[in-house]
Amino acid sequence: MSRSIDQTSPITLSSDAIKQGLRTRWLGQPAIFSFDVVESTNTEANRLAQEGAPEGTLIVAEAQTKGRGRLGRTWVSPPGSGLYLSIILRPAHPADWLPRLTLTAGVAVASAIRQTGTTPQLKWPNDILIADRKVGGILTEAVFDRRRIDFALLGIGINVNTEQEELPVSIRNLATSLRLGLGKTVSRLHLLQALLYQFEQWYESLNTGNFAAILETWSEFDTTLGRVVEVFLPEKKVVGVAEALQSDGTLLVRDKRDHLHRIVAGDVVHCRLDLSSDLKA
Ligand code: BTN
């Protein structure tokens, strides 16, 4: 994108402002719903999708009162400083295809953020980091018809111009914003337009069977592979080295007994200490 993503654009994300200069072919083209405040853009997206809203419908809010993260967490969504959006998708795929969508969105978000002048890191499966602190996250939800996806809701949250004081004390040393990382204000509008453009491109790669290209780009941003990780699964915890991503996007973790665990979904914690000697013991 040739245009700068520095702050030069309108303060509010109205649907008219978003449409102007949007270079997508279908994403955001059926309709853009722009709200001052909602409980959660994913909740709005679900309502609209149940009513039949087509693929590419975009929901954006200035603030969320009940922003959701993965695993029942809260996504703090103060007004006017972050990007909070959901995209309705209707992929003709079985349920086990969904993790690919999250990784694809991560690549799109990272590619768009890179245009602001900083290269983010991707932490498997859904976190976007700057200098090891969380700046964005992806929440993929779906409704199924038997074992196939009826519709998917791709929720994306990015702390763009969020100030330290807007983040809860409990996460201040774990989270950041683009502005805090870059030391300058970033245009939410231009970042959103860049993100939509990137996602459309990568989603088309995904749909034409080129997930390998997405994984290759993921690895340019990856910060999980090669690390010692703790993976919290519903029934157990796995500790080991994150060894590789498989061709379907699942994570392979090798534990100290040399067992390989294939992680489809879970809460991954990067261990700060180098436990590799412990792992080899
Ligand atoms: C995570 O990191 O756990 C995912 C965070 C996803 C937050 C976004 S903000 C827009 C959309 N609406 C929500 O309620 N959540 C997602």
CSV table of N, CA, C and O in Angstrom, one decimal, residues 86-172:
chain,number,residue,atom,x,y,z
A,86,SER,N,-15.2,-7.6,13.2
A,86,SER,CA,-15.6,-9.0,12.9
A,86,SER,C,-16.0,-9.1,11.4
A,86,SER,O,-16.6,-8.2,10.9
A,87,ILE,N,-15.6,-10.2,10.8
A,87,ILE,CA,-15.9,-10.5,9.4
A,87,ILE,C,-16.7,-11.7,9.3
A,87,ILE,O,-16.4,-12.8,10.0
A,88,ILE,N,-17.8,-11.7,8.6
A,88,ILE,CA,-18.6,-12.9,8.4
A,88,ILE,C,-18.1,-13.6,7.2
A,88,ILE,O,-17.9,-13.0,6.1
A,89,LEU,N,-17.9,-14.9,7.4
A,89,LEU,CA,-17.4,-15.8,6.3
A,89,LEU,C,-18.3,-17.0,6.2
A,89,LEU,O,-18.8,-17.5,7.2
A,90,ARG,N,-18.4,-17.5,5.0
A,90,ARG,CA,-19.2,-18.7,4.8
A,90,ARG,C,-18.4,-19.7,4.0
A,90,ARG,O,-18.7,-20.1,2.8
A,91,PRO,N,-17.3,-20.2,4.6
A,91,PRO,CA,-16.4,-21.2,3.9
A,91,PRO,C,-17.1,-22.5,3.8
A,91,PRO,O,-17.7,-23.0,4.7
A,92,ALA,N,-17.0,-23.1,2.6
A,92,ALA,CA,-17.6,-24.5,2.4
A,92,ALA,C,-16.6,-25.5,2.8
A,92,ALA,O,-16.0,-26.2,1.9
A,93,HIS,N,-16.4,-25.7,4.1
A,93,HIS,CA,-15.3,-26.6,4.6
A,93,HIS,C,-15.8,-27.3,5.8
A,93,HIS,O,-16.7,-26.8,6.5
A,94,PRO,N,-15.2,-28.4,6.2
A,94,PRO,CA,-15.5,-29.1,7.4
A,94,PRO,C,-14.9,-28.3,8.6
A,94,PRO,O,-14.1,-27.5,8.5
A,95,ALA,N,-15.4,-28.7,9.8
A,95,ALA,CA,-15.0,-28.0,11.0
A,95,ALA,C,-13.5,-27.9,11.2
A,95,ALA,O,-12.9,-26.9,11.7
A,96,ASP,N,-12.8,-29.0,10.9
A,96,ASP,CA,-11.4,-29.1,11.2
A,96,ASP,C,-10.5,-28.2,10.3
A,96,ASP,O,-9.3,-28.1,10.4
A,97,TRP,N,-11.2,-27.5,9.4
A,97,TRP,CA,-10.5,-26.5,8.6
A,97,TRP,C,-10.3,-25.2,9.3
A,97,TRP,O,-9.4,-24.4,8.9
A,98,LEU,N,-11.1,-24.9,10.3
A,98,LEU,CA,-11.1,-23.6,11.0
A,98,LEU,C,-9.8,-23.1,11.5
A,98,LEU,O,-9.5,-21.9,11.4
A,99,PRO,N,-8.9,-23.9,12.1
A,99,PRO,CA,-7.6,-23.4,12.6
A,99,PRO,C,-6.8,-22.7,11.5
A,99,PRO,O,-6.1,-21.8,11.7
A,100,ARG,N,-7.0,-23.2,10.2
A,100,ARG,CA,-6.3,-22.5,9.1
A,100,ARG,C,-6.7,-21.1,9.0
A,100,ARG,O,-5.9,-20.2,8.6
A,101,LEU,N,-8.0,-20.8,9.2
A,101,LEU,CA,-8.5,-19.5,9.1
A,101,LEU,C,-7.9,-18.5,10.1
A,101,LEU,O,-7.5,-17.4,9.8
A,102,THR,N,-7.7,-19.0,11.3
A,102,THR,CA,-7.0,-18.2,12.3
A,102,THR,C,-5.6,-17.8,11.9
A,102,THR,O,-5.2,-16.7,12.1
A,103,LEU,N,-4.9,-18.8,11.4
A,103,LEU,CA,-3.5,-18.6,11.0
A,103,LEU,C,-3.4,-17.6,9.8
A,103,LEU,O,-2.6,-16.7,9.8
A,104,THR,N,-4.4,-17.8,8.9
A,104,THR,CA,-4.5,-16.9,7.8
A,104,THR,C,-4.7,-15.5,8.2
A,104,THR,O,-4.1,-14.5,7.7
A,105,ALA,N,-5.6,-15.3,9.2
A,105,ALA,CA,-5.9,-13.9,9.7
A,105,ALA,C,-4.7,-13.4,10.3
A,105,ALA,O,-4.4,-12.2,10.2
A,106,GLY,N,-3.9,-14.2,11.1
A,106,GLY,CA,-2.7,-13.7,11.7
A,106,GLY,C,-1.7,-13.2,10.7
A,106,GLY,O,-1.1,-12.1,10.9
A,107,VAL,N,-1.6,-13.9,9.6
A,107,VAL,CA,-0.6,-13.4,8.6
A,107,VAL,C,-1.1,-12.1,8.0
A,107,VAL,O,-0.3,-11.2,7.8
A,108,ALA,N,-2.4,-12.0,7.8
A,108,ALA,CA,-3.0,-10.7,7.2
A,108,ALA,C,-2.7,-9.5,8.2
A,108,ALA,O,-2.3,-8.5,7.8
A,109,VAL,N,-3.0,-9.8,9.5
A,109,VAL,CA,-2.9,-8.7,10.5
A,109,VAL,C,-1.4,-8.3,10.6
A,109,VAL,O,-1.0,-7.2,10.6
A,110,ALA,N,-0.5,-9.3,10.6
A,110,ALA,CA,0.9,-9.0,10.7
A,110,ALA,C,1.4,-8.3,9.5
A,110,ALA,O,2.2,-7.3,9.6
A,111,SER,N,0.9,-8.7,8.3
A,111,SER,CA,1.4,-8.0,7.1
A,111,SER,C,0.9,-6.5,7.1
A,111,SER,O,1.6,-5.6,6.7
A,112,ALA,N,-0.3,-6.3,7.6
A,112,ALA,CA,-0.8,-4.9,7.6
A,112,ALA,C,-0.1,-4.1,8.7
A,112,ALA,O,0.3,-2.9,8.4
A,113,ILE,N,0.2,-4.7,9.8
A,113,ILE,CA,0.9,-3.9,10.9
A,113,ILE,C,2.3,-3.6,10.4
A,113,ILE,O,2.8,-2.5,10.7
A,114,ARG,N,2.9,-4.5,9.6
A,114,ARG,CA,4.3,-4.2,9.1
A,114,ARG,C,4.3,-2.9,8.3
A,114,ARG,O,5.4,-2.2,8.3
A,115,GLN,N,3.2,-2.6,7.7
A,115,GLN,CA,3.2,-1.3,6.9
A,115,GLN,C,3.2,-0.1,7.8
A,115,GLN,O,3.4,1.0,7.3
A,116,THR,N,3.0,-0.2,9.1
A,116,THR,CA,3.1,0.9,10.0
A,116,THR,C,4.5,1.3,10.3
A,116,THR,O,4.8,2.3,10.9
A,117,GLY,N,5.5,0.3,10.0
A,117,GLY,CA,6.9,0.6,10.3
A,117,GLY,C,7.5,-0.3,11.4
A,117,GLY,O,8.6,-0.1,11.8
A,118,THR,N,6.7,-1.3,11.8
A,118,THR,CA,7.2,-2.2,12.8
A,118,THR,C,6.9,-3.6,12.4
A,118,THR,O,5.8,-3.8,11.9
A,119,THR,N,7.8,-4.5,12.6
A,119,THR,CA,7.5,-5.9,12.3
A,119,THR,C,7.0,-6.7,13.5
A,119,THR,O,7.8,-6.9,14.4
A,120,PRO,N,5.7,-7.1,13.5
A,120,PRO,CA,5.2,-7.8,14.7
A,120,PRO,C,5.6,-9.3,14.6
A,120,PRO,O,6.2,-9.8,13.6
A,121,GLN,N,5.4,-9.9,15.7
A,121,GLN,CA,5.6,-11.4,15.8
A,121,GLN,C,4.3,-12.1,15.9
A,121,GLN,O,3.3,-11.5,16.5
A,122,LEU,N,4.2,-13.3,15.4
A,122,LEU,CA,3.0,-14.1,15.6
A,122,LEU,C,3.3,-15.3,16.5
A,122,LEU,O,4.3,-16.0,16.4
A,123,LYS,N,2.5,-15.3,17.6
A,123,LYS,CA,2.6,-16.4,18.5
A,123,LYS,C,1.4,-17.4,18.2
A,123,LYS,O,0.3,-17.0,18.2
A,124,TRP,N,1.8,-18.6,18.0
A,124,TRP,CA,0.8,-19.6,17.6
A,124,TRP,C,-0.2,-19.8,18.8
A,124,TRP,O,0.2,-19.9,19.9
A,125,PRO,N,-1.6,-19.9,18.5
A,125,PRO,CA,-2.1,-19.8,17.1
A,125,PRO,C,-2.7,-18.4,16.8
A,125,PRO,O,-3.0,-18.2,15.6
A,126,ASN,N,-2.9,-17.5,17.8
A,126,ASN,CA,-3.7,-16.4,17.4
A,126,ASN,C,-3.3,-15.0,18.0
A,126,ASN,O,-4.0,-14.1,18.0
A,127,ASP,N,-2.0,-15.0,18.5
A,127,ASP,CA,-1.6,-13.7,19.1
A,127,ASP,C,-0.7,-12.9,18.2
A,127,ASP,O,0.2,-13.5,17.5
A,128,ILE,N,-0.8,-11.6,18.2
A,128,ILE,CA,0.1,-10.7,17.5
A,128,ILE,C,0.9,-9.9,18.6
A,128,ILE,O,0.2,-9.3,19.5
A,129,LEU,N,2.2,-10.0,18.5
A,129,LEU,CA,3.0,-9.4,19.6
A,129,LEU,C,3.9,-8.3,19.0
A,129,LEU,O,4.3,-8.3,17.8
A,130,ILE,N,4.3,-7.4,19.8
A,130,ILE,CA,5.4,-6.5,19.5
A,130,ILE,C,6.3,-6.5,20.7
A,130,ILE,O,5.9,-6.3,21.8
A,131,ALA,N,7.6,-6.8,20.4
A,131,ALA,CA,8.6,-7.0,21.5
A,131,ALA,C,8.1,-7.9,22.6
A,131,ALA,O,8.2,-7.6,23.8
A,132,ASP,N,7.5,-9.0,22.2
A,132,ASP,CA,7.0,-10.0,23.1
A,132,ASP,C,5.8,-9.6,23.9
A,132,ASP,O,5.4,-10.3,24.9
A,133,ARG,N,5.2,-8.5,23.6
A,133,ARG,CA,4.0,-8.1,24.3
A,133,ARG,C,2.8,-8.2,23.3
A,133,ARG,O,2.9,-7.8,22.2
A,134,LYS,N,1.6,-8.5,23.9
A,134,LYS,CA,0.5,-8.7,23.0
A,134,LYS,C,-0.1,-7.4,22.5
A,134,LYS,O,-0.4,-6.5,23.3
A,135,VAL,N,-0.2,-7.3,21.2
A,135,VAL,CA,-0.8,-6.1,20.6
A,135,VAL,C,-2.1,-6.4,19.9
A,135,VAL,O,-2.9,-5.4,19.7
A,136,GLY,N,-2.3,-7.6,19.6
A,136,GLY,CA,-3.6,-8.0,18.9
A,136,GLY,C,-3.9,-9.5,19.1
A,136,GLY,O,-3.0,-10.3,19.5
A,137,GLY,N,-5.2,-9.8,18.8
A,137,GLY,CA,-5.6,-11.2,18.9
A,137,GLY,C,-6.7,-11.5,18.0
A,137,GLY,O,-7.4,-10.6,17.5
A,138,ILE,N,-6.9,-12.8,17.7
A,138,ILE,CA,-7.9,-13.2,16.8
A,138,ILE,C,-8.8,-14.2,17.5
A,138,ILE,O,-8.3,-15.1,18.2
A,139,LEU,N,-10.1,-14.0,17.3
A,139,LEU,CA,-11.1,-15.0,17.9
A,139,LEU,C,-11.9,-15.5,16.8
A,139,LEU,O,-12.7,-14.7,16.2
A,140,THR,N,-11.7,-16.8,16.4
A,140,THR,CA,-12.5,-17.4,15.4
A,140,THR,C,-13.7,-18.2,16.0
A,140,THR,O,-13.4,-19.1,16.8
A,141,GLU,N,-14.9,-17.8,15.7
A,141,GLU,CA,-16.0,-18.6,16.2
A,141,GLU,C,-16.8,-19.1,15.0
A,141,GLU,O,-16.7,-18.5,13.9
A,142,ALA,N,-17.6,-20.2,15.1
A,142,ALA,CA,-18.3,-20.7,14.0
A,142,ALA,C,-19.6,-21.4,14.4
A,142,ALA,O,-19.7,-21.8,15.6
A,143,VAL,N,-20.5,-21.4,13.5
A,143,VAL,CA,-21.7,-22.2,13.7
A,143,VAL,C,-21.7,-23.3,12.6
A,143,VAL,O,-21.4,-23.1,11.5
A,144,PHE,N,-22.1,-24.5,13.1
A,144,PHE,CA,-21.9,-25.7,12.2
A,144,PHE,C,-23.3,-26.2,11.8
A,144,PHE,O,-24.2,-26.2,12.5
A,145,ASP,N,-23.3,-26.8,10.6
A,145,ASP,CA,-24.4,-27.5,10.1
A,145,ASP,C,-24.0,-29.0,9.9
A,145,ASP,O,-23.2,-29.2,9.0
A,146,ARG,N,-24.4,-29.8,10.8
A,146,ARG,CA,-23.7,-31.1,11.0
A,146,ARG,C,-22.3,-30.9,11.2
A,146,ARG,O,-21.9,-30.2,12.0
A,147,ARG,N,-21.4,-31.5,10.4
A,147,ARG,CA,-20.0,-31.3,10.6
A,147,ARG,C,-19.3,-30.2,9.8
A,147,ARG,O,-18.1,-30.1,9.8
A,148,ARG,N,-20.2,-29.5,9.0
A,148,ARG,CA,-19.6,-28.5,8.1
A,148,ARG,C,-19.9,-27.1,8.6
A,148,ARG,O,-20.8,-26.9,9.4
A,149,ILE,N,-19.0,-26.2,8.2
A,149,ILE,CA,-19.2,-24.8,8.7
A,149,ILE,C,-20.4,-24.2,8.0
A,149,ILE,O,-20.4,-24.1,6.8
A,150,ASP,N,-21.3,-23.6,8.8
A,150,ASP,CA,-22.4,-22.9,8.2
A,150,ASP,C,-21.9,-21.4,8.0
A,150,ASP,O,-21.9,-20.9,6.9
A,151,PHE,N,-21.4,-20.8,9.1
A,151,PHE,CA,-20.7,-19.6,8.9
A,151,PHE,C,-19.6,-19.4,10.0
A,151,PHE,O,-19.7,-20.1,11.0
A,152,ALA,N,-18.6,-18.6,9.7
A,152,ALA,CA,-17.5,-18.3,10.6
A,152,ALA,C,-17.5,-16.9,10.9
A,152,ALA,O,-17.8,-16.0,10.0
A,153,LEU,N,-17.1,-16.5,12.1
A,153,LEU,CA,-17.0,-15.1,12.5
A,153,LEU,C,-15.6,-14.9,12.9
A,153,LEU,O,-15.1,-15.5,13.9
A,154,LEU,N,-14.9,-14.1,12.1
A,154,LEU,CA,-13.5,-13.8,12.4
A,154,LEU,C,-13.4,-12.5,13.1
A,154,LEU,O,-13.6,-11.4,12.6
A,155,GLY,N,-13.1,-12.6,14.4
A,155,GLY,CA,-13.0,-11.4,15.3
A,155,GLY,C,-11.5,-11.0,15.4
A,155,GLY,O,-10.7,-11.8,15.7
A,156,ILE,N,-11.2,-9.7,15.2
A,156,ILE,CA,-9.9,-9.2,15.3
A,156,ILE,C,-9.8,-8.0,16.2
A,156,ILE,O,-10.6,-7.1,16.0
A,157,GLY,N,-9.0,-8.0,17.2
A,157,GLY,CA,-8.8,-6.9,18.0
A,157,GLY,C,-7.3,-6.4,18.0
A,157,GLY,O,-6.4,-7.3,18.1
A,158,ILE,N,-7.1,-5.1,17.8
A,158,ILE,CA,-5.7,-4.6,17.8
A,158,ILE,C,-5.6,-3.4,18.7
A,158,ILE,O,-6.5,-2.4,18.5
A,159,ASN,N,-4.7,-3.3,19.6
A,159,ASN,CA,-4.4,-2.1,20.4
A,159,ASN,C,-3.6,-1.2,19.5
A,159,ASN,O,-2.5,-1.4,19.3
A,160,VAL,N,-4.3,-0.2,19.0
A,160,VAL,CA,-3.6,0.7,18.0
A,160,VAL,C,-3.0,1.9,18.7
A,160,VAL,O,-1.8,2.0,18.8
A,161,ASN,N,-3.9,2.8,19.2
A,161,ASN,CA,-3.3,4.0,19.9
A,161,ASN,C,-3.6,4.0,21.4
A,161,ASN,O,-3.6,5.0,22.1
A,162,THR,N,-3.8,2.8,21.9
A,162,THR,CA,-4.2,2.6,23.3
A,162,THR,C,-3.0,3.0,24.2
A,162,THR,O,-1.9,2.7,23.9
A,163,GLU,N,-3.4,3.8,25.2
A,163,GLU,CA,-2.4,4.3,26.2
A,163,GLU,C,-2.2,3.2,27.3
A,163,GLU,O,-3.2,2.5,27.6
A,164,GLN,N,-1.1,3.3,28.0
A,164,GLN,CA,-0.8,2.4,29.1
A,164,GLN,C,-2.0,2.4,30.1
A,164,GLN,O,-2.4,1.3,30.5
A,165,GLU,N,-2.5,3.6,30.4
A,165,GLU,CA,-3.5,3.7,31.4
A,165,GLU,C,-4.8,3.1,31.0
A,165,GLU,O,-5.7,2.9,31.8
A,166,GLU,N,-5.0,2.9,29.7
A,166,GLU,CA,-6.3,2.3,29.2
A,166,GLU,C,-6.2,0.7,29.4
A,166,GLU,O,-7.2,0.1,29.2
A,167,LEU,N,-5.0,0.2,29.6
A,167,LEU,CA,-4.9,-1.2,29.8
A,167,LEU,C,-5.0,-1.6,31.3
A,167,LEU,O,-4.4,-0.8,32.1
A,168,PRO,N,-5.7,-2.6,31.7
A,168,PRO,CA,-5.8,-3.0,33.1
A,168,PRO,C,-4.4,-3.2,33.6
A,168,PRO,O,-3.5,-3.8,33.0
A,169,VAL,N,-4.2,-2.8,34.9
A,169,VAL,CA,-2.9,-3.0,35.6
A,169,VAL,C,-2.4,-4.5,35.4
A,169,VAL,O,-1.3,-4.7,35.2
A,170,SER,N,-3.4,-5.4,35.6
A,170,SER,CA,-3.0,-6.8,35.6
A,170,SER,C,-2.3,-7.3,34.3
A,170,SER,O,-1.6,-8.3,34.3
A,171,ILE,N,-2.5,-6.5,33.2
A,171,ILE,CA,-1.9,-7.0,31.9
A,171,ILE,C,-0.9,-6.0,31.3
A,171,ILE,O,-0.4,-6.2,30.2
A,172,ARG,N,-0.6,-4.9,32.1
A,172,ARG,CA,0.2,-3.9,31.6
A,172,ARG,C,1.6,-4.3,31.1
A,172,ARG,O,2.2,-3.8,30.2
